[in-house]
Amino acid sequence: MVNNLPLELLEGLFPNHCALCGLRSHRRVPLCHDCEREMPLNSSHCKRCAIPLPVGTGKLTERLCGHCLEKPPPFERVIAPWLYGEYLAYLIQQWKYHGERRLTTLLAALWQQQAALDSAIDVLVPVPLHWRRRWQRGFNQSELLSRQLLANCTQLKNCKLGQRMVKRVRPTAAQSTMGARRRIVNLEDAFTVRQPCDNLRVAIVDDVFTTGATAVALARALSAAGAVYIEVWCLARTPAPGG
């Protein structure tokens, strides 16, 4: 009670309003409980790539999709606790494209409250932007998210931020309108690892996991540079096309 008093006083003086409905959130973050309840969780998914799967027999945490069974990706797992639905898409777009950096705290909290951190990670590697895109946007959203996670999560107290570990060496076209194959071609030789990562356990941090082309390209570069274990941490997972 005593420890929460300053926060309660701050909320009384400068109340947070929900970024979705505009009403007071009555929380330390700009999202009310009612709107959060409308955001779907990615509760039934492939344990490797986190693609949503139908609820069926077997433990939900041990199921693999057909693609991962046939051709396992170069990372151990994807942690993407939310589905990329209408509400979360709006929050991410406001954060990413409209400069709403204040949403970083909210999005990190949403990831943290649902993610299971049960593996030791040495370094967080934000997906790098090409310098031109970073200059246009003014920030790298993946780096903002990484920094907030490091500040929030006690489990990451020994983890470092590898914001300069990987460089995007050439500009790539925006992937949002591309299919899976074009995304793969678009990212060929796009990343180079600039620092040693021998025997490191790495988590790649991004906002949304769609086809996985970016994560695969980055994981392959890190693995070739010596990383021994790679995870991918994203806020949300999109369903398969037509799913």
C-alpha positions in Angstrom: 0.0 0.0 0.0 2.7 2.5 1.0 4.8 1.6 -2.1 1.8 2.2 -4.4 0.8 5.5 -2.9 3.0 7.7 -5.1 1.7 5.9 -8.2 -1.9 6.4 -7.0 -1.3 10.1 -6.4 0.4 10.4 -9.9 -2.6 8.7 -11.5 -5.0 11.1 -9.7 -3.1 14.2 -10.9 -2.2 13.0 -14.4 -4.7 10.2 -15.2 -4.0 7.8 -18.1 -6.6 7.5 -20.8 -7.0 4.4 -22.9 -5.4 4.7 -26.3 -8.2 2.7 -27.8 -11.5 4.0 -26.3 -10.3 7.3 -24.8 -11.8 6.7 -21.4 -9.7 6.8 -18.2 -7.7 3.5 -18.0 -7.4 3.6 -14.1 -4.1 1.9 -14.6 -0.4 2.9 -15.0 -0.7 2.2 -18.7 -2.9 3.8 -21.4 -5.2 0.8 -21.9 -8.3 0.0 -20.0 -9.2 -3.5 -18.8 -12.3 -3.7 -21.0 -10.3 -3.0 -24.2 -7.6 -5.4 -23.2 -10.1 -8.2 -22.8 -11.1 -7.6 -26.4 -7.5 -8.4 -27.6 -7.1 -12.1 -28.5 -4.3 -14.1 -27.0 -2.2 -16.5 -29.1 -3.0 -19.4 -26.7 -3.0 -22.4 -29.2 0.0 -22.3 -31.4 3.0 -24.1 -32.8 5.7 -24.3 -30.2 8.4 -23.4 -32.8 7.0 -20.6 -35.0 4.0 -19.6 -32.8 1.5 -19.8 -35.7 -2.0 -20.2 -34.4 -3.3 -23.7 -34.5 -6.8 -25.2 -33.9 -7.5 -26.4 -30.4 -7.0 -30.1 -30.5 -5.5 -33.1 -28.7 -2.2 -33.0 -26.9 -0.5 -30.3 -24.9 -0.7 -26.9 -26.5 2.9 -26.1 -25.6 4.3 -29.2 -27.4 2.5 -29.0 -30.8 4.3 -28.3 -34.1 2.8 -27.0 -37.3 3.4 -29.0 -40.6 5.9 -26.5 -41.9 8.1 -26.7 -38.8 7.9 -30.5 -38.9 9.0 -30.5 -42.5 11.5 -27.7 -42.4 12.5 -26.5 -38.9 13.4 -22.8 -38.8 16.9 -21.6 -37.7 15.6 -20.6 -34.3 14.3 -22.6 -31.3 11.0 -20.8 -30.8 9.0 -17.7 -31.2 7.4 -16.0 -28.2 4.4 -14.0 -29.6 1.8 -14.0 -26.9 -0.9 -12.0 -28.7 -2.7 -12.4 -32.0 -2.4 -9.5 -34.5 -6.0 -8.4 -34.2 -7.7 -5.0 -34.8 -6.9 -3.4 -31.4 -3.3 -4.5 -31.2 -2.7 -3.6 -34.8 -3.9 -0.1 -34.1 -1.6 0.3 -31.1 1.4 -1.0 -33.0 0.7 1.2 -36.0 0.3 4.4 -33.8 3.6 3.5 -32.1 5.5 2.5 -35.2 4.3 5.0 -37.8 2.9 7.9 -35.9 5.6 8.4 -33.4 3.6 7.4 -30.3 6.7 6.4 -28.3 4.7 6.6 -25.0 3.1 3.3 -26.1 6.4 1.5 -25.7 5.8 1.0 -22.0 2.3 -0.4 -22.6 3.4 -2.8 -25.4 6.3 -4.1 -23.3 4.0 -4.7 -20.4 1.5 -6.5 -22.6 4.3 -8.8 -23.9 5.8 -9.3 -20.4 2.5 -10.2 -18.7 1.8 -13.1 -21.1 5.3 -14.3 -22.1 7.0 -17.3 -20.4 10.7 -16.5 -19.9 12.1 -19.9 -19.0 15.4 -19.8 -20.9 18.6 -17.9 -20.2 19.3 -15.3 -22.8 22.6 -13.4 -23.0 21.7 -10.6 -25.4 18.6 -9.0 -27.0 19.1 -8.1 -30.7 16.5 -5.7 -32.1 15.8 -6.2 -35.7 17.9 -3.4 -37.3 16.6 -0.8 -39.6 18.5 0.6 -42.5 19.9 4.0 -41.6 17.7 5.8 -44.1 14.5 4.3 -42.7 15.7 5.0 -39.1 16.4 8.6 -40.0 12.9 8.9 -41.6 11.1 7.3 -38.6 13.3 8.9 -36.0 13.7 5.6 -34.0 13.9 1.9 -34.3 10.7 0.5 -32.6 12.4 -2.9 -32.0 15.2 -1.2 -30.1 12.7 0.8 -28.0 10.9 -2.4 -27.1 14.2 -4.2 -26.2 15.2 -1.4 -23.9 11.9 -1.4 -22.1 11.9 -5.2 -21.7 15.4 -5.0 -20.2 14.2 -2.3 -17.8 11.1 -4.2 -16.8 12.1 -7.9 -16.6 14.1 -9.0 -13.5 14.8 -12.2 -15.4 16.9 -10.2 -17.9 19.1 -8.5 -15.3 22.2 -10.2 -16.7 21.1 -9.7 -20.3 22.7 -7.1 -22.6 21.3 -5.1 -25.5 23.0 -5.9 -28.8 21.7 -2.9 -30.8 24.9 -2.7 -32.8 25.6 -6.4 -33.1 23.8 -6.7 -36.5 23.6 -4.1 -39.3 21.2 -4.0 -42.2 23.6 -3.4 -45.0 21.2 -2.5 -47.7 17.8 -0.9 -47.9 14.9 -3.3 -48.4 11.5 -2.6 -49.7 8.7 -2.5 -47.2 7.5 -6.1 -46.6 3.9 -5.4 -45.6 2.5 -5.9 -49.1 4.7 -8.9 -50.1 4.0 -12.6 -50.0 6.3 -15.1 -48.3 8.6 -15.8 -51.3 9.1 -12.1 -52.2 9.9 -11.4 -48.5 12.7 -14.1 -48.5 14.2 -12.7 -51.8 13.9 -9.1 -50.4 16.0 -10.0 -47.4 18.8 -12.0 -49.1 22.2 -10.7 -47.8 20.4 -7.8 -46.0 22.1 -8.4 -42.6 25.7 -8.6 -41.5 26.9 -9.5 -37.9 29.5 -6.9 -36.7 30.4 -8.3 -33.3 31.4 -11.7 -32.1 28.6 -13.8 -30.8 30.3 -17.1 -30.1 28.3 -19.3 -27.7 25.8 -16.6 -27.1 22.1 -17.3 -26.4 20.2 -14.6 -28.4 16.7 -13.3 -28.6 15.8 -11.4 -31.7 13.2 -8.7 -30.9 10.6 -7.4 -33.4 7.1 -6.1 -33.3 5.1 -8.6 -35.4 5.9 -12.0 -36.7 4.2 -12.6 -40.1 5.9 -15.0 -42.5 9.1 -15.1 -40.5 11.4 -14.0 -43.4 13.1 -11.3 -41.3 13.6 -13.6 -38.3 15.0 -16.4 -40.5 17.4 -14.2 -42.3 18.6 -12.6 -39.1 18.8 -16.0 -37.2 20.9 -17.5 -40.0 23.4 -14.6 -39.9 23.7 -14.9 -36.1 24.0 -18.7 -36.2 26.8 -18.4 -38.8 28.6 -15.9 -36.5 28.5 -18.4 -33.6 25.3 -18.0 -31.7 24.3 -21.3 -30.1 20.7 -20.7 -29.3 18.2 -18.3 -30.9 14.7 -17.2 -29.9 12.4 -14.6 -31.5 10.4 -12.3 -29.3 7.5 -10.4 -30.9 4.4 -8.7 -29.6 2.0 -10.5 -31.9 1.7 -13.3 -34.5 -0.4 -13.1 -37.6 -2.4 -16.2 -38.7 -1.5 -18.1 -41.8 -2.9 -16.6 -45.1 -6.5 -17.7 -45.4 -6.6 -18.9 -41.7 
